[in-house]
CSV table of C-alpha atoms and ligand atoms in Angstrom, one decimal:
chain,number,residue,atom,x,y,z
A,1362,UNK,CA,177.2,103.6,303.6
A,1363,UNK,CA,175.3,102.0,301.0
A,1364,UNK,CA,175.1,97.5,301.3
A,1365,UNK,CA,174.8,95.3,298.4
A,1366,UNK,CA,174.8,91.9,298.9
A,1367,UNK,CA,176.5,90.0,296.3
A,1368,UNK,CA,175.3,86.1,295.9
A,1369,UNK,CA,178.5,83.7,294.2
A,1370,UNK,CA,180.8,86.0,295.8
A,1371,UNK,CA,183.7,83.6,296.4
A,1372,UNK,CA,183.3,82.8,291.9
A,1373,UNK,CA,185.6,84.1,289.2
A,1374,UNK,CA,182.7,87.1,288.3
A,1375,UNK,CA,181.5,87.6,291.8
A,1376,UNK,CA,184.8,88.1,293.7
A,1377,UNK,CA,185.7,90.3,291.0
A,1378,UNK,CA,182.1,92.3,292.3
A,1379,UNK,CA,182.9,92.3,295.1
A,1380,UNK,CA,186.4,93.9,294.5
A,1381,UNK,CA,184.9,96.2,292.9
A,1382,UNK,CA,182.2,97.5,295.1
A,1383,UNK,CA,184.4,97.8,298.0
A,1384,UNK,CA,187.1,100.2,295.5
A,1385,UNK,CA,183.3,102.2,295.3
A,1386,UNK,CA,182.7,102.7,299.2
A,1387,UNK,CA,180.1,100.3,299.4
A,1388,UNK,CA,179.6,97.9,302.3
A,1389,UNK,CA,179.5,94.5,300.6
A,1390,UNK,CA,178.2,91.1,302.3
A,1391,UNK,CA,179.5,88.2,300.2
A,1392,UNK,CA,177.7,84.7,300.1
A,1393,UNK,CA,178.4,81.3,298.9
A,1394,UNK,CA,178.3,77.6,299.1
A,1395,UNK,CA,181.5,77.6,297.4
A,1396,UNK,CA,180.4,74.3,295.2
A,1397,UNK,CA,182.2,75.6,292.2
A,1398,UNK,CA,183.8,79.1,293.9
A,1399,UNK,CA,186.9,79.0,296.0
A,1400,UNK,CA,188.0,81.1,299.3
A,1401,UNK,CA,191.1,81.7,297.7
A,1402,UNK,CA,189.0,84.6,295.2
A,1403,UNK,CA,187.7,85.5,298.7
A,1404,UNK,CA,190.7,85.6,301.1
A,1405,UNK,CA,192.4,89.2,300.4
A,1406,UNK,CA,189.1,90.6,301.3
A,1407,UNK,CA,188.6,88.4,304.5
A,1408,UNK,CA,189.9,91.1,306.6
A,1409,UNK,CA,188.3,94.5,304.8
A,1410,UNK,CA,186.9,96.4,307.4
A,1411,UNK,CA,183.6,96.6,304.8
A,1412,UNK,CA,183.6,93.3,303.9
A,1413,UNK,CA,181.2,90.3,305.5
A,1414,UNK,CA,181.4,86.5,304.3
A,1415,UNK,CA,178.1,84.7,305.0
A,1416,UNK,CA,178.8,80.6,303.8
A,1417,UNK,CA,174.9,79.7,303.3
A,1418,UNK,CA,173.1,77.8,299.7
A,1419,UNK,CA,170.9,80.3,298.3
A,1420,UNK,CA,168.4,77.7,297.5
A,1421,UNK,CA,167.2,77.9,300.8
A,1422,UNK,CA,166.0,80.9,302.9
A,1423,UNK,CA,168.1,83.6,303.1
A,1424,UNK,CA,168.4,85.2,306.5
A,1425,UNK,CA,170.8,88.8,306.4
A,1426,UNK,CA,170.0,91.5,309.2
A,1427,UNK,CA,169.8,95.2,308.8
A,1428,UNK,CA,169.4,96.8,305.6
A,1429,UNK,CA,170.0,96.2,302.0
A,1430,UNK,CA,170.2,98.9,299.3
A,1431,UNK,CA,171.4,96.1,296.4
A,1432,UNK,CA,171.7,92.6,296.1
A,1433,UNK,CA,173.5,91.0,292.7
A,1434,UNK,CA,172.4,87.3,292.4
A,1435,UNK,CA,175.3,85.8,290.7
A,1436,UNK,CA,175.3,82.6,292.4
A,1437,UNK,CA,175.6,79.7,289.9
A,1438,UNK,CA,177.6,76.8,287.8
A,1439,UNK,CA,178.6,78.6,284.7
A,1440,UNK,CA,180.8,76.2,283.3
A,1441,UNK,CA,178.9,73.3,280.8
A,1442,UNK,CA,181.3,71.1,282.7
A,1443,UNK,CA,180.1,72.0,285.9
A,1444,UNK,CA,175.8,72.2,285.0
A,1445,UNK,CA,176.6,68.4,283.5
A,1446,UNK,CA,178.0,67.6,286.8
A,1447,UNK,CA,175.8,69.3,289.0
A,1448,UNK,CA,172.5,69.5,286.8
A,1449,UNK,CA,170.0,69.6,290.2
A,1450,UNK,CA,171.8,72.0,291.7
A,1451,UNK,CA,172.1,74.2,288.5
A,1452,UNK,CA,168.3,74.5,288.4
A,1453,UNK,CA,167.7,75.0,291.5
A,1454,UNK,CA,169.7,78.0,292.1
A,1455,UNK,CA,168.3,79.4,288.9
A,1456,UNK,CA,164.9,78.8,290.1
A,1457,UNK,CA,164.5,78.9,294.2
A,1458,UNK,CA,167.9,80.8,294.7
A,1459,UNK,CA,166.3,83.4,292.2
A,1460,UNK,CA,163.2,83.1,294.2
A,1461,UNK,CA,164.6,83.8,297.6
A,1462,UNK,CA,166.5,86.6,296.3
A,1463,UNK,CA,164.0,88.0,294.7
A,1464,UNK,CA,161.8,87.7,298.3
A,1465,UNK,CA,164.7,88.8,300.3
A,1466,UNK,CA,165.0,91.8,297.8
A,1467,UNK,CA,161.1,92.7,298.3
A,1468,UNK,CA,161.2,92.7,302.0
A,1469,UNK,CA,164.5,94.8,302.0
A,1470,UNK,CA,163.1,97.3,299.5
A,1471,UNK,CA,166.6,96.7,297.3
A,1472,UNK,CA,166.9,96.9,294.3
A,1473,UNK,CA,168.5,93.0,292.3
A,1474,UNK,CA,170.6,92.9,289.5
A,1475,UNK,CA,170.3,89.5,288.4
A,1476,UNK,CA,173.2,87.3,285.8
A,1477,UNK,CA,171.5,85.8,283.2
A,1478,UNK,CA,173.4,84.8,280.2
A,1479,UNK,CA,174.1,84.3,276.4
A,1480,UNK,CA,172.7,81.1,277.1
A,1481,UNK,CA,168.9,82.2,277.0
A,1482,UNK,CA,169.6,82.7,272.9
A,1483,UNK,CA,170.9,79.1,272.9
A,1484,UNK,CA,172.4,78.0,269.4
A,1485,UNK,CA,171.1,81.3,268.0
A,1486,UNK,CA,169.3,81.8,264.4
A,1487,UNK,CA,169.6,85.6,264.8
A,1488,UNK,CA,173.3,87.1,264.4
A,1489,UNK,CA,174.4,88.7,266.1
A,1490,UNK,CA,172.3,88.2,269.2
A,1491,UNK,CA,169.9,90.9,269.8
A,1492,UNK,CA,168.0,91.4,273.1
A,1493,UNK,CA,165.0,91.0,271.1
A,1494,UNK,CA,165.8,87.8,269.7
A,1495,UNK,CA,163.8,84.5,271.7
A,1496,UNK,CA,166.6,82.4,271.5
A,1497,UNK,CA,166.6,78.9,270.1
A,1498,UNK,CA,167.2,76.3,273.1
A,1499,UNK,CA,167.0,72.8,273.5
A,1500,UNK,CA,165.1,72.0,277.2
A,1501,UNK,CA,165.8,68.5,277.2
A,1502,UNK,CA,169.7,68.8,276.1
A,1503,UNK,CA,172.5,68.6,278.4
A,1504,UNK,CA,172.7,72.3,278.2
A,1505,UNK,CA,168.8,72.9,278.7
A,1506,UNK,CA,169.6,72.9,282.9
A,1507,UNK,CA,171.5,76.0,282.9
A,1508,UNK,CA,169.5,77.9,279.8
A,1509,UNK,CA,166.3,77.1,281.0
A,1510,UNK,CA,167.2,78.1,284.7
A,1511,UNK,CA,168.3,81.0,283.5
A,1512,UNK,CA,165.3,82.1,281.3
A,1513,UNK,CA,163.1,81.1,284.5
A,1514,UNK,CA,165.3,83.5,286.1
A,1515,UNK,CA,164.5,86.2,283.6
A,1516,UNK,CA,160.9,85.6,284.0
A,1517,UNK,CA,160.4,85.4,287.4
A,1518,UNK,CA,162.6,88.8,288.0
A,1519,UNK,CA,160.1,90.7,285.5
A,1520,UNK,CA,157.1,89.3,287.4
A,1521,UNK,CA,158.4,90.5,290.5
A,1522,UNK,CA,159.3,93.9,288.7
A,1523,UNK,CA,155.8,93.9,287.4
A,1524,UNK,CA,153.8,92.3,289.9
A,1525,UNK,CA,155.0,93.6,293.2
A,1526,UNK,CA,156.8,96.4,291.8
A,1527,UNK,CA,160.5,95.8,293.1
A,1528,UNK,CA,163.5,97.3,290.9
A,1529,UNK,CA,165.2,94.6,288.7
A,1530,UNK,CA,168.1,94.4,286.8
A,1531,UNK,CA,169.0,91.8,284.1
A,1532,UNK,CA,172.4,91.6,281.8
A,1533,UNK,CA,172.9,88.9,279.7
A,1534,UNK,CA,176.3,88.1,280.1
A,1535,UNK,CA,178.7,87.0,277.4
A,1536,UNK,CA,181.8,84.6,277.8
A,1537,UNK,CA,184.0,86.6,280.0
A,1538,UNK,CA,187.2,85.6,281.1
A,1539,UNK,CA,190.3,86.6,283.2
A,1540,UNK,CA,192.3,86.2,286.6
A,1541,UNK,CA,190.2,83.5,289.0
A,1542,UNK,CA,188.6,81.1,286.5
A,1543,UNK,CA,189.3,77.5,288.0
A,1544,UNK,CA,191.9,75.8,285.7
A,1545,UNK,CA,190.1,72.9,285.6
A,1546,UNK,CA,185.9,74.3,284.9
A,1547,UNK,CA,186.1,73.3,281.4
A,1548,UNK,CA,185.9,76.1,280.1
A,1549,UNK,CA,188.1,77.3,276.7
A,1550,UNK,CA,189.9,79.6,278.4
A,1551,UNK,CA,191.3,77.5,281.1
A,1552,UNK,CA,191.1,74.6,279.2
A,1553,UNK,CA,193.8,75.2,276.7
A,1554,UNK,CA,196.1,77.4,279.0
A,1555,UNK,CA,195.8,74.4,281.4
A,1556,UNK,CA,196.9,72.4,278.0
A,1557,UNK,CA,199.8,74.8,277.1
A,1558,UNK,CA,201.2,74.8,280.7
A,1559,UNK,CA,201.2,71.2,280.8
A,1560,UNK,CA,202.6,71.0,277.3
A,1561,UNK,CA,199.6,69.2,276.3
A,1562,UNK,CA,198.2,69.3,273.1
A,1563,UNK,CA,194.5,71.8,272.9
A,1564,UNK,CA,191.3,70.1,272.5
A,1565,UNK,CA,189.6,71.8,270.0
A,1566,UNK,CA,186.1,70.5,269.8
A,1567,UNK,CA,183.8,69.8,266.3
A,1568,UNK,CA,186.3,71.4,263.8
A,1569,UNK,CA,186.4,74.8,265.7
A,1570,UNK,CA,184.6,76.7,263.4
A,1571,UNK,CA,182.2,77.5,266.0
A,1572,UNK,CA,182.8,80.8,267.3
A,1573,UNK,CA,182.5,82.8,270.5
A,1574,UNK,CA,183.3,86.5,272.0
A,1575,UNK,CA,185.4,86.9,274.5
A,1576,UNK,CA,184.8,89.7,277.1
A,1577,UNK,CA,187.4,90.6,279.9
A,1578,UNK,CA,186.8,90.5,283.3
A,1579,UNK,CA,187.3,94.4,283.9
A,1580,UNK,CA,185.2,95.7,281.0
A,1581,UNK,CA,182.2,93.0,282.1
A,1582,UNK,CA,182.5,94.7,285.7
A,1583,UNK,CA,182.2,98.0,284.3
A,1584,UNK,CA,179.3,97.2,282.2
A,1585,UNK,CA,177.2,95.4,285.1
A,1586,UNK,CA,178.1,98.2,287.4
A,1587,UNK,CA,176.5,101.1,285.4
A,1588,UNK,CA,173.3,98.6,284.5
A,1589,UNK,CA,172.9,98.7,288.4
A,1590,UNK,CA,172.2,102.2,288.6
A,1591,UNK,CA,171.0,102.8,285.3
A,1592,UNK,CA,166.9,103.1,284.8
A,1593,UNK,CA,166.4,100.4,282.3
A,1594,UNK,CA,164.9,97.1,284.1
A,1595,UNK,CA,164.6,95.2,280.5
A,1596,UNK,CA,167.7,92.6,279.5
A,1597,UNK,CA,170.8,94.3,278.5
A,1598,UNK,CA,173.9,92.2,276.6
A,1599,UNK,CA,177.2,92.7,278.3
A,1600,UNK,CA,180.5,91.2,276.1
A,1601,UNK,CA,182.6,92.3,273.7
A,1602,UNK,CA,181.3,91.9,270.5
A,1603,UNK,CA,185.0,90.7,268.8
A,1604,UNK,CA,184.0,87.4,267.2
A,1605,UNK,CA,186.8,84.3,266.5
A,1606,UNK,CA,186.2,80.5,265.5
A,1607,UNK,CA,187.8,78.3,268.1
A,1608,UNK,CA,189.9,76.8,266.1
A,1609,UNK,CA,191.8,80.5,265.5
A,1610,UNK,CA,191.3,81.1,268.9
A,1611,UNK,CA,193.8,77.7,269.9
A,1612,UNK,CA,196.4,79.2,267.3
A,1613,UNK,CA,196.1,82.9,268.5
A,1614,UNK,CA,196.8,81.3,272.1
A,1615,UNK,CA,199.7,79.1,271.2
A,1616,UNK,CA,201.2,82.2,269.1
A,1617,UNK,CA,200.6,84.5,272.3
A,1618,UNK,CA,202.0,81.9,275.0
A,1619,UNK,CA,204.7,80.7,272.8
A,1620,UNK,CA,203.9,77.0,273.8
A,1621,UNK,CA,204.6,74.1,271.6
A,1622,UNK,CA,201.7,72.3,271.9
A,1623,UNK,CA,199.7,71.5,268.5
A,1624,UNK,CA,195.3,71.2,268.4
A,1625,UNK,CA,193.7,68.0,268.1
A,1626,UNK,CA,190.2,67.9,267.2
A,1627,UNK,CA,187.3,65.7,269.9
A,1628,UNK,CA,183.7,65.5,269.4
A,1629,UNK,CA,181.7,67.9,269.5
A,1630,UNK,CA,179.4,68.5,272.6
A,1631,UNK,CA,175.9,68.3,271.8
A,1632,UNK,CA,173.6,71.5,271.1
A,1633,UNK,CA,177.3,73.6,271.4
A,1634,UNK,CA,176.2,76.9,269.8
A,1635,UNK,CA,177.6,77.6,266.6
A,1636,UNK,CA,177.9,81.2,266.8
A,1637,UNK,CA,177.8,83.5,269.5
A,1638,UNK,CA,178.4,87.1,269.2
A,1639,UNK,CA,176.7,90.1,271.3
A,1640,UNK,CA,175.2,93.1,269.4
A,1641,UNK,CA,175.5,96.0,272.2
A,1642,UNK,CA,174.2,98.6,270.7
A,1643,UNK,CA,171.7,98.7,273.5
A,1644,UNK,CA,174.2,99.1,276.2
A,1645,UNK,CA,176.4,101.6,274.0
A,1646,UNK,CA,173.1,103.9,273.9
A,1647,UNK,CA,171.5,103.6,277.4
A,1648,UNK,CA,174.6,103.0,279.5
A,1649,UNK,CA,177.0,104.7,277.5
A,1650,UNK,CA,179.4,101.5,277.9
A,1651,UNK,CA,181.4,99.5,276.0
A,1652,UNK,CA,184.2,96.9,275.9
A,1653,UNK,CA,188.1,98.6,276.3
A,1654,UNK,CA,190.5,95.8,276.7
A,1655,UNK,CA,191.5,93.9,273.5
A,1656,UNK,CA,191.7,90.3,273.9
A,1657,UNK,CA,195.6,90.3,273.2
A,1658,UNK,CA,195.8,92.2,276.1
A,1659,UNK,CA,193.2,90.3,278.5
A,1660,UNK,CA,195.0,86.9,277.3
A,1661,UNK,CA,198.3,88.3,278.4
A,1662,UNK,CA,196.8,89.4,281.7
A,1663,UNK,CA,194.9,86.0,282.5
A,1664,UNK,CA,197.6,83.7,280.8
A,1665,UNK,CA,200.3,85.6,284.0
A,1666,UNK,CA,197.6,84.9,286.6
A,1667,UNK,CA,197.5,80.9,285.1
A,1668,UNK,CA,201.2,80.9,285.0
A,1669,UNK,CA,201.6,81.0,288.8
A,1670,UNK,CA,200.2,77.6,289.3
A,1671,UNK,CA,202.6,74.8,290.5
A,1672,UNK,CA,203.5,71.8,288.4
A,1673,UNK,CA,201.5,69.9,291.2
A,1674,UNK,CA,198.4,72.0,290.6
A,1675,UNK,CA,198.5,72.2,286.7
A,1676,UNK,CA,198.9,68.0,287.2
A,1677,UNK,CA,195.7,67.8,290.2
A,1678,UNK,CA,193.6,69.8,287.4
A,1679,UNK,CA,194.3,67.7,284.8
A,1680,UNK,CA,191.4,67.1,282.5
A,1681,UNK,CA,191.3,64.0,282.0
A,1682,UNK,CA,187.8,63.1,281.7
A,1683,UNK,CA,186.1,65.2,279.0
A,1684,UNK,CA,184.7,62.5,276.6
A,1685,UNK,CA,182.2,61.8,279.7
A,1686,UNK,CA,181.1,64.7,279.3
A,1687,UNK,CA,180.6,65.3,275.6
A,1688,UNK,CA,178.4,62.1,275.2
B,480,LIG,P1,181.7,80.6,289.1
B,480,LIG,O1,181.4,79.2,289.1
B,480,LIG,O2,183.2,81.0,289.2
B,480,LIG,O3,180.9,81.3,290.3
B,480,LIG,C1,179.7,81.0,290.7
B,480,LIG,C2,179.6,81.0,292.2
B,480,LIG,O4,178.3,80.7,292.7
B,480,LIG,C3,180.6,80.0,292.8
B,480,LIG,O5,181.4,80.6,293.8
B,480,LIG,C4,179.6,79.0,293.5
B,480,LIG,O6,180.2,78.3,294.6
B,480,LIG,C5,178.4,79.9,293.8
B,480,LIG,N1,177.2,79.1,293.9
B,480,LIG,C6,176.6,78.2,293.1
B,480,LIG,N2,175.5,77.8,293.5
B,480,LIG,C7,175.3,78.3,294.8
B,480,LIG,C8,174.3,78.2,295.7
B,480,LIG,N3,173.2,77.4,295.6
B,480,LIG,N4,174.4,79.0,296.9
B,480,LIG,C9,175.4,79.8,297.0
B,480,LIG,N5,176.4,80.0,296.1
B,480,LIG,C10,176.4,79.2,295.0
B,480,LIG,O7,181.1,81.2,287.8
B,480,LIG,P2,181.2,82.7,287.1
B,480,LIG,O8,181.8,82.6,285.8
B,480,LIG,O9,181.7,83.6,288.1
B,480,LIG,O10,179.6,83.0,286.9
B,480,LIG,C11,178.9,83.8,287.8
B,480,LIG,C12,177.5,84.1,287.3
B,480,LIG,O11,177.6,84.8,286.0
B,480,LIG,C13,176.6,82.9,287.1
B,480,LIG,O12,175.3,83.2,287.5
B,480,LIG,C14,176.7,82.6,285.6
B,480,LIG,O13,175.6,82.0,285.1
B,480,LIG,C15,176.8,84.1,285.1
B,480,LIG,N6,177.5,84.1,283.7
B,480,LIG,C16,178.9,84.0,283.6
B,480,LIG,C17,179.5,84.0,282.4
B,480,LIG,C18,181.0,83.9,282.2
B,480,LIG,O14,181.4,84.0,281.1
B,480,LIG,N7,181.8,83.8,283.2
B,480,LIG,C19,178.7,84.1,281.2
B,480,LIG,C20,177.3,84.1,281.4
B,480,LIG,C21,176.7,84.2,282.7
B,481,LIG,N1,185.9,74.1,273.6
B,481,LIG,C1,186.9,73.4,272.9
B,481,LIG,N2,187.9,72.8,273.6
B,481,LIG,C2,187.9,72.7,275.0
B,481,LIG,C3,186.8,73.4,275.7
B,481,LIG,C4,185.9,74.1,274.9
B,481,LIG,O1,187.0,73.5,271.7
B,481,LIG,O2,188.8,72.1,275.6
B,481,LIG,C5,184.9,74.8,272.8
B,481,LIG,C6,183.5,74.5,273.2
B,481,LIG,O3,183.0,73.3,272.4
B,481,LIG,C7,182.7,75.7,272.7
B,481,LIG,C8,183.7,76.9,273.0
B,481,LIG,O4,185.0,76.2,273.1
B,481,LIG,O5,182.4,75.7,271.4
B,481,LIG,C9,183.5,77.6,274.3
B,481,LIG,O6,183.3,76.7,275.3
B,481,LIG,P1,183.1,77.1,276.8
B,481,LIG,O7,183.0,75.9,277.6
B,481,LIG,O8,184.2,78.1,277.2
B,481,LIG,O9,181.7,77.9,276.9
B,481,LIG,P2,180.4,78.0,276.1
B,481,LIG,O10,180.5,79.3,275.4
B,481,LIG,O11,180.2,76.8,275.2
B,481,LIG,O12,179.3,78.0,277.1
């Protein structure tokens, strides 16, 4: 049996991995310091005869016996919420949790997809964002802890693919949402179907014409799983290149949950990108991939997974305390 070891494991994209590597007949070790994963994402694979949970930071050395064929290094706050609250910890495990991975994946002889991020293009000039493009970031901003970890990431992966010759993997992921986000990481998603549950009003932020592209969970698995074992070590965009303003994005989702909350408008974060749509032709041509589910469909899906909360839990994830984190 092949072993991949799969860092972030008990998050909203690793657990989905991890899901998915086991459905493939892989053996798959999953690791975690759970500071913004939780073991409920983890706990229907506790018992898998296949399946190994090792609780350890990846910021310091990592220790895993026997061999390893893959390792994804997905460990990370991905939330802007989360890198404001936990900006050390967000470069770190950007900079020496990619470092030990990339050591760990040298002495094994596996080969490391790493998760980089739209984030690297920062409040993008070029639109849509190719893989060519440098990106426009801001390393002093509140976002500049999670972009600049990230494109540390990046570099230190191609020096270890072109210095000591390991095989590296980078996608550039694009929002992706679905089933396991945290209801209270900030994020739009979970954001306003945390509002509409409550029968809150949605916090648009800035006027919402700002614009994103959504990707769902499944198709963003997909994608990363046929980077793995494709041949191409360069940067690859994964997400689904369906663009909407935010502020059509808080009607579409009232319209689809049939909620009666209205939008209010809040300041908007500083250096939020303005746009932010993926051009995939790269991973249409070299992997043959590309995004099936439409969002009315993946919004259905995620909104039933958000609808089992409790009252309680809706009220204990309350977000109360944005503004503190939009100054
Ligand atoms: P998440 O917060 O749900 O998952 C991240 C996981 O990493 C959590 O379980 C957390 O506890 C764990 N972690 C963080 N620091 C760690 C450390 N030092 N040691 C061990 N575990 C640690 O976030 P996510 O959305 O699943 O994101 C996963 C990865 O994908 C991140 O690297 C993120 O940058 C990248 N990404 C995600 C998106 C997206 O839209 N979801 C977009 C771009 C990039
Ligand atoms: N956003 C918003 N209201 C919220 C949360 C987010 O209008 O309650 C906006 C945010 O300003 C950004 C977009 O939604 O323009 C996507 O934010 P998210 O935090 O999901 O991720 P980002 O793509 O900015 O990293």
């Amino acid at each position: 049996m092949e072993r991949i070891l799969i860092t972030g494991a008990a998050g909203f994209l690793g657990s989905h991995l991890a899901d998915k590597f086991l459905a493939e007949g892989f053996e798959v070790i999953g690791m975690d310091n759970f500071i913004t994963g939780s073991t409920k994402n983890i706990e229907h694979l506790l018992s898998h005869p296949h399946f190994q949970f090792i609780e350890h930071d990846v910021t310091g050395f990592i220790q895993i016996d026997g061999k390893l064929d893959y390792i994804l290094h997905f460990a990370s706050p991905a939330s802007p919420i989360d890198y404001l609250r936990i900006p050390i910890q967000t470069l770190k495990v950007g900079s020496l949790g990619t470092h030990n991975v990339l050591g760990l994946a040298r002495v094994k002889k596996a080969r490391v997809l790493v998760a980089s991020t739209s984030e690297v293009y920062g409040d993008p000039l070029v639109h849509p964002q190719t893989e060519e493009y440098y990106g426009n970031v801001n390393p002093i901003g509140p976002r500049g802890v999670y972009d600049e970890a990230k494109r540390f990431q990046e570099a230190m992966t191609m020096a270890y693919h072109n210095f000591h010759g390991i095989e590296t993997r980078i996608v550039r992921i694009f929002n992706t949402y679905g089933p396991r986000m945290r209801l209270n990481d900030g994020r739009v998603i979970p954001a306003f179907m945390g509002q509409v549950l409550r029968g809150e009003n949605l916090t648009v932020f800035g006027d919402g014409s700002q614009t994103r592209s959504f990707c769902y969970i499944d198709d963003q698995v997909e994608g990363i799983f046929k980077l793995l074992f494709s041949d191409y070590h360069l940067p690859v965009n994964i997400g689904n290149p369906e663009e909407i303003s935010i502020l059509d994005f808080a009607k579409e989702i009232i319209d689809l949950t049939g909620g009666k909350s209205k939008i209010v408008f809040k300041e908007l974060p500083v250096n939020d990108p303005m746009q932010r749509c993926p051009d995939i032709s790269k991973a249409k041509k070299l992997l043959n991939w590309e995004p099936k589910v439409d969002r009315k469909t993946g919004m259905k899906k995620t909104f039933e997974y958000f609808k089992q909360f409790s009252t309680e839990e809706l009220r204990q994830t309350q977000y109360k305390d944005f503004k503190k984190y939009i100054k």
